[in-house]
Tab-separated table of C-alpha atoms and ligand atoms in Angstrom:
chain	number	residue	atom	x	y	z
A	1	MET	CA	-8.171	-32.082	15.153
A	2	PHE	CA	-5.262	-30.409	12.389
A	3	GLN	CA	-2.133	-28.619	14.073
A	4	ILE	CA	-1.484	-25.131	12.448
A	5	SER	CA	2.020	-24.692	11.670
A	6	GLU	CA	4.094	-22.528	13.911
A	7	LYS	CA	4.746	-19.958	11.648
A	8	MET	CA	0.559	-19.659	11.081
A	9	GLN	CA	0.385	-19.129	14.671
A	10	LYS	CA	2.750	-16.101	15.055
A	11	LEU	CA	0.241	-14.058	12.362
A	12	PRO	CA	-1.074	-12.166	14.077
A	13	PRO	CA	-5.411	-11.567	12.978
A	14	TYR	CA	-5.447	-9.945	9.378
A	15	LEU	CA	-6.731	-6.550	10.251
A	16	PHE	CA	-8.840	-5.650	7.452
A	17	ALA	CA	-10.578	-9.310	7.077
A	18	GLU	CA	-11.595	-8.349	10.684
A	19	ILE	CA	-13.073	-5.137	9.605
A	20	ASP	CA	-14.744	-6.343	6.346
A	21	LYS	CA	-16.327	-9.133	8.399
A	22	LYS	CA	-17.168	-6.513	11.215
A	23	LYS	CA	-18.907	-4.691	8.335
A	24	LYS	CA	-20.927	-7.159	7.040
A	25	GLN	CA	-22.446	-8.480	10.638
A	26	LEU	CA	-23.467	-4.976	11.284
A	27	ILE	CA	-25.114	-5.078	7.873
A	28	ALA	CA	-26.675	-8.504	8.379
A	29	GLN	CA	-28.359	-6.623	11.682
A	30	GLY	CA	-29.920	-4.056	9.365
A	31	ARG	CA	-27.677	-1.295	10.498
A	32	GLN	CA	-27.093	1.203	8.239
A	33	VAL	CA	-23.361	1.472	8.419
A	34	ILE	CA	-20.775	4.201	6.744
A	35	SER	CA	-17.405	2.407	6.809
A	36	PHE	CA	-13.928	4.515	6.268
A	37	GLY	CA	-12.414	0.920	6.808
A	38	VAL	CA	-10.277	-1.235	4.076
A	39	GLY	CA	-8.708	0.973	1.442
A	40	ASP	CA	-10.674	-0.340	-1.693
A	41	PRO	CA	-11.104	2.239	-3.615
A	42	ASP	CA	-14.819	2.366	-4.213
A	43	MET	CA	-15.101	3.815	-7.614
A	44	PRO	CA	-14.877	1.474	-10.955
A	45	THR	CA	-11.718	0.876	-13.197
A	46	PRO	CA	-11.666	3.164	-15.918
A	47	GLU	CA	-13.853	1.875	-19.202
A	48	ARG	CA	-10.750	2.182	-21.437
A	49	ILE	CA	-9.078	-0.297	-19.371
A	50	VAL	CA	-12.599	-2.733	-19.060
A	51	GLU	CA	-12.367	-2.545	-22.670
A	52	ALA	CA	-8.745	-3.410	-23.008
A	53	MET	CA	-9.061	-6.300	-20.732
A	54	ARG	CA	-12.408	-7.636	-22.541
A	55	LYS	CA	-10.691	-7.422	-26.419
A	56	ALA	CA	-7.826	-9.329	-24.750
A	57	VAL	CA	-9.291	-12.308	-23.296
A	58	LYS	CA	-11.087	-13.275	-26.765
A	59	ASP	CA	-7.321	-13.831	-27.787
A	60	PRO	CA	-6.611	-18.033	-26.820
A	61	SER	CA	-2.948	-17.546	-26.828
A	62	VAL	CA	-3.191	-15.287	-23.480
A	63	HIS	CA	-5.048	-17.896	-22.193
A	64	ARG	CA	-2.073	-20.242	-21.481
A	65	TYR	CA	0.510	-20.330	-18.462
A	66	PRO	CA	2.025	-16.745	-18.173
A	67	PHE	CA	5.671	-17.559	-16.464
A	68	GLY	CA	8.240	-15.686	-16.307
A	69	LYS	CA	9.098	-11.557	-15.559
A	70	GLY	CA	5.737	-11.001	-17.450
A	71	ARG	CA	4.725	-9.741	-20.670
A	72	SER	CA	7.574	-7.903	-22.725
A	73	ASP	CA	4.617	-5.205	-23.476
A	74	PHE	CA	3.598	-4.582	-19.946
A	75	ARG	CA	7.126	-4.492	-18.852
A	76	LYS	CA	8.186	-1.678	-21.666
A	77	ALA	CA	5.432	0.038	-20.679
A	78	ILE	CA	6.284	-0.168	-16.775
A	79	ALA	CA	9.413	1.501	-17.748
A	80	ASP	CA	8.135	4.166	-20.454
A	81	TYR	CA	6.077	5.294	-17.042
A	82	TYR	CA	9.022	5.283	-14.855
A	83	ARG	CA	11.010	7.491	-17.390
A	84	LYS	CA	8.260	9.896	-18.498
A	85	TYR	CA	7.140	10.611	-14.568
A	86	SER	CA	10.299	9.924	-12.504
A	87	ASP	CA	13.237	10.135	-14.920
A	88	VAL	CA	13.995	6.425	-14.051
A	89	ASP	CA	15.612	4.195	-16.569
A	90	LEU	CA	14.822	0.616	-16.410
A	91	ASP	CA	15.823	-2.034	-18.590
A	92	TYR	CA	12.651	-3.681	-19.445
A	93	GLU	CA	14.144	-7.441	-19.952
A	94	LYS	CA	16.128	-7.501	-16.264
A	95	GLU	CA	14.845	-4.877	-13.669
A	96	ILE	CA	10.803	-5.383	-13.863
A	97	CYS	CA	8.977	-8.476	-13.171
A	98	VAL	CA	5.276	-8.295	-12.874
A	99	LEU	CA	3.364	-9.027	-10.221
A	100	ILE	CA	0.191	-10.603	-8.723
A	101	GLY	CA	-0.569	-7.429	-6.857
A	102	SER	CA	1.989	-5.730	-4.711
A	103	LYS	CA	0.826	-7.922	-1.714
A	104	GLU	CA	1.529	-10.810	-3.112
A	105	GLY	CA	5.452	-9.077	-3.918
A	106	ILE	CA	5.553	-8.073	-0.516
A	107	ALA	CA	4.629	-11.201	1.128
A	108	HIS	CA	6.789	-13.810	-0.886
A	109	PHE	CA	10.375	-11.144	-1.081
A	110	PRO	CA	11.470	-12.510	1.760
A	111	PHE	CA	11.695	-16.362	1.038
A	112	ALA	CA	14.226	-15.569	-1.791
A	113	PHE	CA	16.581	-13.606	1.295
A	114	VAL	CA	15.296	-14.319	4.585
A	115	ASN	CA	16.818	-17.075	6.870
A	116	PRO	CA	15.371	-18.774	10.081
A	117	GLY	CA	16.420	-16.268	12.700
A	118	ASP	CA	16.916	-13.048	10.348
A	119	ILE	CA	15.964	-9.915	11.086
A	120	THR	CA	13.777	-8.110	8.789
A	121	LEU	CA	13.366	-3.965	9.512
A	122	VAL	CA	9.587	-3.133	9.632
A	123	PRO	CA	7.806	0.062	10.371
A	124	GLU	CA	4.726	0.551	12.209
A	125	PRO	CA	2.624	2.022	12.501
A	126	GLY	CA	2.876	0.015	9.101
A	127	TYR	CA	1.015	-2.467	5.999
A	128	PRO	CA	0.348	-5.951	7.761
A	129	VAL	CA	2.137	-7.878	4.864
A	130	TYR	CA	5.730	-6.828	5.757
A	131	GLN	CA	5.596	-8.792	9.181
A	132	ILE	CA	3.737	-11.314	8.036
A	133	GLY	CA	6.299	-12.382	4.588
A	134	THR	CA	8.440	-12.369	7.316
A	135	ILE	CA	7.223	-14.228	9.458
A	136	LEU	CA	6.211	-17.157	6.500
A	137	ALA	CA	9.411	-17.279	5.734
A	138	GLY	CA	11.322	-17.883	9.630
A	139	GLY	CA	12.561	-14.493	9.877
A	140	ILE	CA	11.814	-11.796	12.570
A	141	PRO	CA	10.444	-8.667	12.291
A	142	TYR	CA	12.066	-5.711	14.455
A	143	PHE	CA	9.656	-2.495	14.167
A	144	MET	CA	10.576	0.810	13.446
A	145	PRO	CA	8.459	3.492	15.030
A	146	LEU	CA	7.270	5.937	12.470
A	147	LYS	CA	6.873	8.960	14.689
A	148	GLU	CA	4.684	12.423	14.133
A	149	GLU	CA	7.345	14.449	15.628
A	150	ASN	CA	9.854	12.620	13.524
A	151	ASN	CA	7.579	12.967	10.161
A	152	PHE	CA	6.601	9.563	10.166
A	153	LEU	CA	10.098	8.509	8.675
A	154	PRO	CA	11.938	6.050	10.716
A	155	ASP	CA	14.951	7.517	13.176
A	156	LEU	CA	17.266	4.523	11.600
A	157	GLY	CA	20.162	6.235	13.810
A	158	LYS	CA	17.724	4.299	17.064
A	159	ILE	CA	17.932	1.447	15.027
A	160	PRO	CA	20.333	-1.014	17.601
A	161	SER	CA	24.026	-2.367	15.995
A	162	GLU	CA	23.248	-5.829	17.101
A	163	ILE	CA	19.906	-6.229	15.208
A	164	LEU	CA	21.946	-4.222	11.913
A	165	ASP	CA	24.475	-7.008	11.991
A	166	ARG	CA	20.776	-9.638	11.522
A	167	ALA	CA	19.021	-7.473	9.594
A	168	LYS	CA	18.714	-8.015	5.796
A	169	ILE	CA	15.566	-6.318	4.319
A	170	MET	CA	14.041	-3.200	5.385
A	171	TYR	CA	10.944	-2.084	4.083
A	172	LEU	CA	9.862	1.453	3.496
A	173	ASN	CA	6.434	2.916	2.367
A	174	TYR	CA	5.830	6.174	0.989
A	175	PRO	CA	3.688	7.669	0.418
A	176	ASN	CA	2.697	5.728	3.774
A	177	ASN	CA	-0.520	3.557	4.912
A	178	PRO	CA	-1.575	4.257	7.641
A	179	THR	CA	-0.228	8.022	8.126
A	180	ALA	CA	0.136	9.568	4.881
A	181	ALA	CA	3.310	10.748	4.790
A	182	CYS	CA	5.849	11.439	2.445
A	183	ALA	CA	9.558	10.876	2.289
A	184	ASP	CA	11.609	13.746	1.594
A	185	ILE	CA	14.363	13.176	-0.757
A	186	ASP	CA	16.999	13.659	2.145
A	187	PHE	CA	15.312	10.860	4.140
A	188	LEU	CA	15.689	8.469	0.780
A	189	LYS	CA	19.242	9.431	0.355
A	190	GLU	CA	19.560	9.010	3.942
A	191	ALA	CA	18.303	5.134	3.916
A	192	ILE	CA	19.983	3.979	0.570
A	193	SER	CA	23.217	5.253	2.119
A	194	PHE	CA	22.457	3.215	5.508
A	195	CYS	CA	21.400	0.303	3.814
A	196	ARG	CA	24.112	0.130	1.392
A	197	LYS	CA	26.717	0.251	3.674
A	198	ARG	CA	25.512	-2.789	5.510
A	199	GLY	CA	23.807	-4.612	2.789
A	200	ILE	CA	20.812	-4.337	3.982
A	201	ILE	CA	18.103	-5.188	0.646
A	202	ILE	CA	15.101	-2.038	0.793
A	203	VAL	CA	12.212	-3.147	-0.281
A	204	TYR	CA	9.920	0.348	-1.202
A	205	ASP	CA	6.249	-0.138	-1.241
A	206	ALA	CA	4.946	2.828	-3.441
A	207	ALA	CA	1.446	1.068	-4.098
A	208	TYR	CA	0.193	4.992	-3.229
A	209	HIS	CA	2.715	7.143	-5.762
A	210	GLU	CA	-0.076	7.717	-8.252
A	211	LEU	CA	-1.942	9.356	-5.093
A	212	TYR	CA	-1.233	12.924	-4.379
A	213	PHE	CA	-2.474	16.118	-3.698
A	214	GLU	CA	-2.355	19.780	-5.309
A	215	GLY	CA	-0.029	18.397	-7.980
A	216	LYS	CA	2.575	17.576	-5.456
A	217	ARG	CA	3.910	14.424	-7.122
A	218	PRO	CA	6.009	12.338	-4.086
A	219	THR	CA	9.465	11.596	-5.398
A	220	SER	CA	10.109	8.461	-6.593
A	221	PHE	CA	12.234	5.998	-4.617
A	222	LEU	CA	14.155	4.528	-7.955
A	223	SER	CA	15.473	8.445	-8.866
A	224	ILE	CA	17.580	8.903	-6.018
A	225	PRO	CA	21.035	7.879	-6.742
A	226	GLY	CA	22.249	4.438	-6.133
A	227	ALA	CA	18.623	3.428	-4.799
A	228	LYS	CA	18.676	0.609	-7.825
A	229	ASP	CA	22.496	-0.304	-5.716
A	230	THR	CA	20.155	-1.088	-2.696
A	231	GLY	CA	16.495	-2.026	-3.132
A	232	ILE	CA	13.108	-2.721	-5.680
A	233	GLU	CA	10.447	-0.691	-6.065
A	234	ILE	CA	7.353	-2.724	-5.375
A	235	HIS	CA	4.346	-0.824	-7.039
A	236	SER	CA	0.732	-1.662	-8.462
A	237	LEU	CA	-2.359	-0.815	-10.697
A	238	SER	CA	-4.655	-1.723	-7.649
A	239	LYS	CA	-5.211	2.150	-6.450
A	240	THR	CA	-4.157	4.445	-9.386
A	241	TYR	CA	-6.799	2.826	-11.896
A	242	ASN	CA	-9.401	1.540	-8.940
A	243	MET	CA	-8.181	-2.600	-9.728
A	244	THR	CA	-7.998	-3.741	-6.269
A	245	GLY	CA	-9.631	-6.888	-7.770
A	246	TRP	CA	-7.653	-7.262	-10.862
A	247	ARG	CA	-4.502	-8.390	-8.844
A	248	ILE	CA	-1.940	-7.166	-10.847
A	249	GLY	CA	1.507	-5.224	-9.514
A	250	TRP	CA	5.552	-5.336	-10.409
A	251	ALA	CA	8.270	-5.536	-8.408
A	252	CYS	CA	11.287	-3.170	-10.294
A	253	GLY	CA	14.800	-2.004	-9.550
A	254	ASN	CA	18.013	-4.075	-8.658
A	255	GLU	CA	18.645	-6.696	-11.409
A	256	GLU	CA	19.558	-9.621	-8.601
A	257	LEU	CA	16.688	-8.687	-6.538
A	258	VAL	CA	14.490	-8.734	-9.580
A	259	SER	CA	15.520	-11.726	-10.987
A	260	ALA	CA	14.919	-13.671	-7.467
A	261	ILE	CA	11.450	-12.701	-7.036
A	262	ALA	CA	10.854	-14.049	-11.075
A	263	THR	CA	12.506	-17.402	-9.496
A	264	LEU	CA	10.707	-17.592	-6.483
A	265	LYS	CA	7.060	-17.252	-8.966
A	266	GLU	CA	8.037	-19.281	-11.541
A	267	ASN	CA	7.987	-21.940	-8.235
A	268	ILE	CA	4.649	-20.346	-6.594
A	269	ASP	CA	2.449	-19.314	-9.137
A	270	SER	CA	3.513	-18.797	-12.603
A	271	GLY	CA	2.395	-15.227	-12.973
A	272	THR	CA	-0.387	-13.059	-13.896
A	273	PHE	CA	-3.303	-13.705	-16.522
A	274	GLU	CA	-1.556	-12.474	-19.841
A	275	ALA	CA	-4.880	-10.794	-20.406
A	276	ILE	CA	-4.828	-8.398	-17.398
A	277	GLN	CA	-1.407	-7.577	-18.294
A	278	ILE	CA	-2.600	-6.171	-21.550
A	279	ALA	CA	-4.749	-4.264	-19.906
A	280	GLY	CA	-2.081	-3.317	-17.201
A	281	VAL	CA	-0.317	-1.559	-20.817
A	282	GLU	CA	-3.330	0.141	-21.567
A	283	CYS	CA	-3.325	1.624	-17.588
A	284	LEU	CA	-0.048	2.625	-18.069
A	285	SER	CA	-0.124	4.314	-22.061
A	286	GLY	CA	-3.240	5.433	-22.567
A	287	PRO	CA	-4.686	8.755	-21.738
A	288	GLN	CA	-4.160	9.679	-17.933
A	289	GLU	CA	-7.440	11.749	-17.598
A	290	ASP	CA	-9.656	9.474	-15.582
A	291	VAL	CA	-6.263	9.211	-12.920
A	292	GLU	CA	-6.322	13.269	-12.515
A	293	GLN	CA	-10.150	13.001	-12.317
A	294	MET	CA	-9.748	10.238	-9.343
A	295	ARG	CA	-7.023	12.431	-7.654
A	296	SER	CA	-9.722	15.733	-7.473
A	297	ILE	CA	-12.635	13.074	-6.561
A	298	TYR	CA	-10.830	12.055	-3.308
A	299	GLN	CA	-9.271	15.549	-2.729
A	300	LYS	CA	-12.458	16.847	-2.499
A	301	ARG	CA	-13.816	14.095	-0.167
A	302	ARG	CA	-10.805	15.227	2.073
A	303	ASP	CA	-11.847	18.503	2.101
A	304	ILE	CA	-15.175	18.091	3.493
A	305	LEU	CA	-13.646	15.517	6.057
A	306	VAL	CA	-11.063	17.781	6.911
A	307	ASP	CA	-13.508	20.553	7.253
A	308	GLY	CA	-15.995	18.591	9.014
A	309	LEU	CA	-13.438	16.595	11.609
A	310	LYS	CA	-12.274	20.592	11.986
A	311	ASN	CA	-15.394	21.668	12.647
A	312	LEU	CA	-15.899	19.253	15.599
A	313	GLY	CA	-12.546	20.641	17.167
A	314	PHE	CA	-10.453	17.876	16.410
A	315	ASN	CA	-6.603	18.697	15.499
A	316	VAL	CA	-6.553	17.367	11.751
A	317	LYS	CA	-2.956	17.263	9.535
A	318	ILE	CA	-4.206	17.213	6.205
A	319	PRO	CA	-2.787	14.760	4.011
A	320	GLN	CA	-0.796	15.120	1.047
A	321	SER	CA	-1.057	11.748	-0.597
A	322	THR	CA	-2.663	8.850	-0.349
A	323	PHE	CA	-6.681	8.341	0.364
A	324	TYR	CA	-6.027	8.007	4.435
A	325	LEU	CA	-6.652	10.459	6.688
A	326	TRP	CA	-4.186	9.450	10.351
A	327	LEU	CA	-6.509	11.257	13.155
A	328	VAL	CA	-5.197	11.638	16.795
A	329	VAL	CA	-7.891	10.774	19.015
A	330	GLY	CA	-6.283	11.718	21.900
A	331	CYS	CA	-7.934	8.345	23.871
A	332	ASP	CA	-7.324	4.790	23.042
A	333	SER	CA	-7.589	4.020	19.570
A	334	PHE	CA	-10.001	0.475	20.494
A	335	SER	CA	-12.177	3.078	22.396
A	336	PHE	CA	-12.632	5.311	19.856
A	337	THR	CA	-13.581	2.896	17.471
A	338	GLU	CA	-15.875	0.881	19.280
A	339	LYS	CA	-17.579	4.392	20.269
A	340	LEU	CA	-17.962	5.456	16.943
A	341	LEU	CA	-19.088	1.952	15.402
A	342	MET	CA	-21.478	0.806	18.227
A	343	LYS	CA	-23.110	4.670	18.722
A	344	ALA	CA	-22.806	6.219	15.069
A	345	ASN	CA	-22.933	3.311	13.055
A	346	ILE	CA	-19.418	4.190	11.723
A	347	ILE	CA	-16.486	1.966	10.902
A	348	VAL	CA	-12.858	3.412	11.112
A	349	THR	CA	-9.447	1.659	11.719
A	350	PRO	CA	-8.058	1.903	14.957
A	351	GLY	CA	-4.467	3.249	14.913
A	352	VAL	CA	-3.151	0.477	16.979
A	353	GLY	CA	-4.096	-2.081	14.686
A	354	PHE	CA	-1.065	-1.087	12.473
A	355	GLY	CA	1.153	-1.234	15.168
A	356	PRO	CA	1.592	0.454	18.981
A	357	SER	CA	2.922	3.679	17.795
A	358	GLY	CA	-0.820	3.592	16.141
A	359	GLU	CA	-2.135	4.119	19.403
A	360	GLY	CA	-4.064	7.412	20.482
A	361	TYR	CA	-4.786	7.523	16.017
A	362	VAL	CA	-7.554	5.956	14.283
A	363	ARG	CA	-7.521	6.137	10.301
A	364	PHE	CA	-10.065	7.503	7.728
A	365	ALA	CA	-9.834	5.742	4.387
A	366	LEU	CA	-12.002	8.063	1.595
A	367	THR	CA	-13.134	5.182	-0.102
A	368	ILE	CA	-17.079	6.325	0.139
A	369	ASP	CA	-18.857	9.502	-1.454
A	370	GLU	CA	-19.129	12.676	-0.266
A	371	ALA	CA	-22.744	12.551	0.610
A	372	LYS	CA	-21.652	9.376	2.835
A	373	ILE	CA	-18.456	11.692	4.404
A	374	LYS	CA	-20.983	14.308	5.490
A	375	LEU	CA	-23.331	11.932	6.710
A	376	ALA	CA	-20.620	10.536	9.221
A	377	ILE	CA	-19.654	14.082	10.000
A	378	GLU	CA	-22.818	14.559	10.934
A	379	LYS	CA	-23.842	11.545	13.364
A	380	MET	CA	-20.394	12.087	14.599
A	381	ARG	CA	-21.813	15.652	15.729
A	382	THR	CA	-25.162	14.021	17.543
A	383	LEU	CA	-22.599	11.831	19.183
A	384	ILE	CA	-20.331	14.436	20.366
A	385	ASN	CA	-23.556	16.600	21.560
A	386	GLY	CA	-24.315	13.726	23.519
A	387	GLY	CA	-27.291	12.324	21.005
B	1	PLP	C1	0.999	-0.165	1.649
B	1	PLP	C2	0.291	-0.743	0.754
B	1	PLP	N1	0.746	-1.571	-0.097
B	1	PLP	C3	0.535	-2.998	-0.852
B	1	PLP	C4	-0.600	-2.597	-0.787
B	1	PLP	C5	-1.281	-4.106	-1.422
B	1	PLP	O1	-1.752	-3.581	-2.602
B	1	PLP	P1	-2.037	-4.657	-4.285
B	1	PLP	O2	-2.008	-6.181	-3.718
B	1	PLP	O3	-3.499	-4.254	-4.441
B	1	PLP	O4	-1.135	-4.224	-5.121
B	1	PLP	C6	-1.720	-2.173	-0.121
B	1	PLP	C7	-3.020	-2.441	0.051
B	1	PLP	O5	-3.566	-1.671	0.806
B	1	PLP	C8	-1.219	-1.044	0.822
B	1	PLP	O6	-1.916	-0.363	1.550
């Protein structure tokens, strides 16, 4: 009866919502499903943060519209975090804008800079929201393949010049979902100089910046000279503090770009609940032992999964960051996923769902406990042995 807009019609089905639907259907059928599907932390938000929220929410002054770029105490805490861990200086008044989760910022940003017919450069396989935001703004995504032989970095030299002439934004995401790759300093320098020369904005998605192993902290995009002239970093508390449900993140970097996001948000959503921002201050300014602990839990899970898959004969690349494992399966990723699901009740995400270059891979999210990971390995062993 009602006609969906042309832009909405162009959107692909939202991959993770589809996976979640499938999982719920199987559970409703009484199946014991082990899900490595959606990257949603299974551990609770640390108590110190929940307590800060509990206290904050009792104060009626936080019950009103938040407006603006966000609370200054939270933005100061963000600036301190960048100074302390990445040696990056940010002016909290002009260069930081609080978001309702990084997804919100990623989805809305193109409205500020993309005109109908403009192009954005989107990594594939990749987080679907880069192309979704582009399409909703009337733009056209141009996909940059991330290939293993290039360490899952885009080959900038392969982008045709007629595409570059129309490109407004380049999205980059490291540590990367789904490949778990990190970007090295040389690549970041190259991307910044490449985009700066052409007036292309870099939107650098750092949602997984704090999820690294063996103490190897990834390089911050904003720590590279020239980064602030050409782009913004979008970050989030979701994965670092197990807060996906709280909806809080931020955009920071270039003043003009940050200011455009703030204007856009004033017109769309009025900002993030202030009590959540106060809890955000506790996240970044309080003791960080819980983050250390979380990293070591993911590292243990990673090691169990890596060893298990290696024992089953898979060629496994050990992830150094994120809570994902990107596995070459040597066949088409949908049939692999379908078989695991139907015959072993295990959910993994087919790589091709993240883009055509994800064909032949599947993604495991390490957001389930060690016992379930071990059980999944045993079920896969039975399946492989023809059981
Ligand atoms: C690469 C990437 N960016 C951003 C997000 C969104 O995170 P949030 O909106 O919870 O901050 C996700 C979530 O899975 C992600 O994988």
